[in-house]
Amino acid sequence: MSTRKFLKKVGVTTQRSIETAVRERIANGQLSGDETLEVEAVVTVRGLGEPIVVPGSITLD
């Protein structure tokens, strides 16, 4: 698998997981739907050393 295909798979998979988790938590009252959530993605490539950490935030609306 190429780097581009792997990262696309990671992006699609994590987006779906995050969106599902947010919908569930809004439905059960744990989130109101207007929060800003702090996020951090960590990618580890075995054999290359340190993991790649990408911090950020997601604003719900």
mmCIF file of C-alpha atoms in Angstrom:
data_model
loop_
_atom_site.group_PDB
_atom_site.id
_atom_site.type_symbol
_atom_site.label_atom_id
_atom_site.label_comp_id
_atom_site.label_asym_id
_atom_site.label_seq_id
_atom_site.Cartn_x
_atom_site.Cartn_y
_atom_site.Cartn_z
ATOM 1 C CA MET A 1 0.000 0.000 0.000
ATOM 2 C CA SER A 2 1.323 3.440 -0.858
ATOM 3 C CA THR A 3 1.738 6.187 1.712
ATOM 4 C CA ARG A 4 -1.072 8.170 0.079
ATOM 5 C CA LYS A 5 -3.501 5.216 0.173
ATOM 6 C CA PHE A 6 -2.619 4.434 3.778
ATOM 7 C CA LEU A 7 -3.180 8.026 4.902
ATOM 8 C CA LYS A 8 -6.467 8.205 2.970
ATOM 9 C CA LYS A 9 -7.602 5.020 4.741
ATOM 10 C CA VAL A 10 -6.585 6.492 8.114
ATOM 11 C CA GLY A 11 -8.438 9.714 7.354
ATOM 12 C CA VAL A 12 -11.662 8.048 6.217
ATOM 13 C CA THR A 13 -11.633 5.539 9.085
ATOM 14 C CA THR A 14 -10.979 8.098 11.810
ATOM 15 C CA GLN A 15 -13.491 10.589 10.389
ATOM 16 C CA ARG A 16 -16.233 7.951 10.446
ATOM 17 C CA SER A 17 -15.322 6.867 13.971
ATOM 18 C CA ILE A 18 -15.245 10.428 15.305
ATOM 19 C CA GLU A 19 -18.533 11.371 13.624
ATOM 20 C CA THR A 20 -20.242 8.240 14.994
ATOM 21 C CA ALA A 21 -18.925 8.849 18.517
ATOM 22 C CA VAL A 22 -20.008 12.507 18.430
ATOM 23 C CA ARG A 23 -23.529 11.624 17.201
ATOM 24 C CA GLU A 24 -23.888 8.995 19.942
ATOM 25 C CA ARG A 25 -22.753 11.396 22.661
ATOM 26 C CA ILE A 26 -25.051 14.160 21.439
ATOM 27 C CA ALA A 27 -27.949 11.673 21.404
ATOM 28 C CA ASN A 28 -27.306 10.547 24.993
ATOM 29 C CA GLY A 29 -26.671 14.065 26.302
ATOM 30 C CA GLN A 30 -22.929 13.805 26.935
ATOM 31 C CA LEU A 31 -22.311 16.526 24.336
ATOM 32 C CA SER A 32 -24.521 19.451 23.377
ATOM 33 C CA GLY A 33 -23.160 19.726 19.837
ATOM 34 C CA ASP A 34 -21.506 23.134 20.053
ATOM 35 C CA GLU A 35 -18.282 22.153 21.834
ATOM 36 C CA THR A 36 -14.722 22.378 20.617
ATOM 37 C CA LEU A 37 -12.966 19.056 21.173
ATOM 38 C CA GLU A 38 -9.202 18.806 21.562
ATOM 39 C CA VAL A 39 -7.795 16.039 19.366
ATOM 40 C CA GLU A 40 -4.485 14.354 18.766
ATOM 41 C CA ALA A 41 -3.615 11.907 16.005
ATOM 42 C CA VAL A 42 -0.616 9.656 16.496
ATOM 43 C CA VAL A 43 0.904 7.672 13.639
ATOM 44 C CA THR A 44 3.656 5.210 14.385
ATOM 45 C CA VAL A 45 5.766 3.798 11.585
ATOM 46 C CA ARG A 46 7.709 0.868 12.965
ATOM 47 C CA GLY A 47 11.351 1.170 12.054
ATOM 48 C CA LEU A 48 11.330 4.947 11.628
ATOM 49 C CA GLY A 49 11.640 5.931 15.257
ATOM 50 C CA GLU A 50 9.472 8.497 16.991
ATOM 51 C CA PRO A 51 5.724 8.586 16.365
ATOM 52 C CA ILE A 52 4.245 11.452 14.377
ATOM 53 C CA VAL A 53 1.871 13.485 16.557
ATOM 54 C CA VAL A 54 -0.634 15.882 15.021
ATOM 55 C CA PRO A 55 -2.535 17.986 17.598
ATOM 56 C CA GLY A 56 -5.605 20.031 16.833
ATOM 57 C CA SER A 57 -9.206 20.731 17.677
ATOM 58 C CA ILE A 58 -12.591 19.960 16.166
ATOM 59 C CA THR A 59 -15.356 22.527 16.501
ATOM 60 C CA LEU A 60 -18.807 20.969 16.481
ATOM 61 C CA ASP A 61 -21.691 22.856 14.902
#
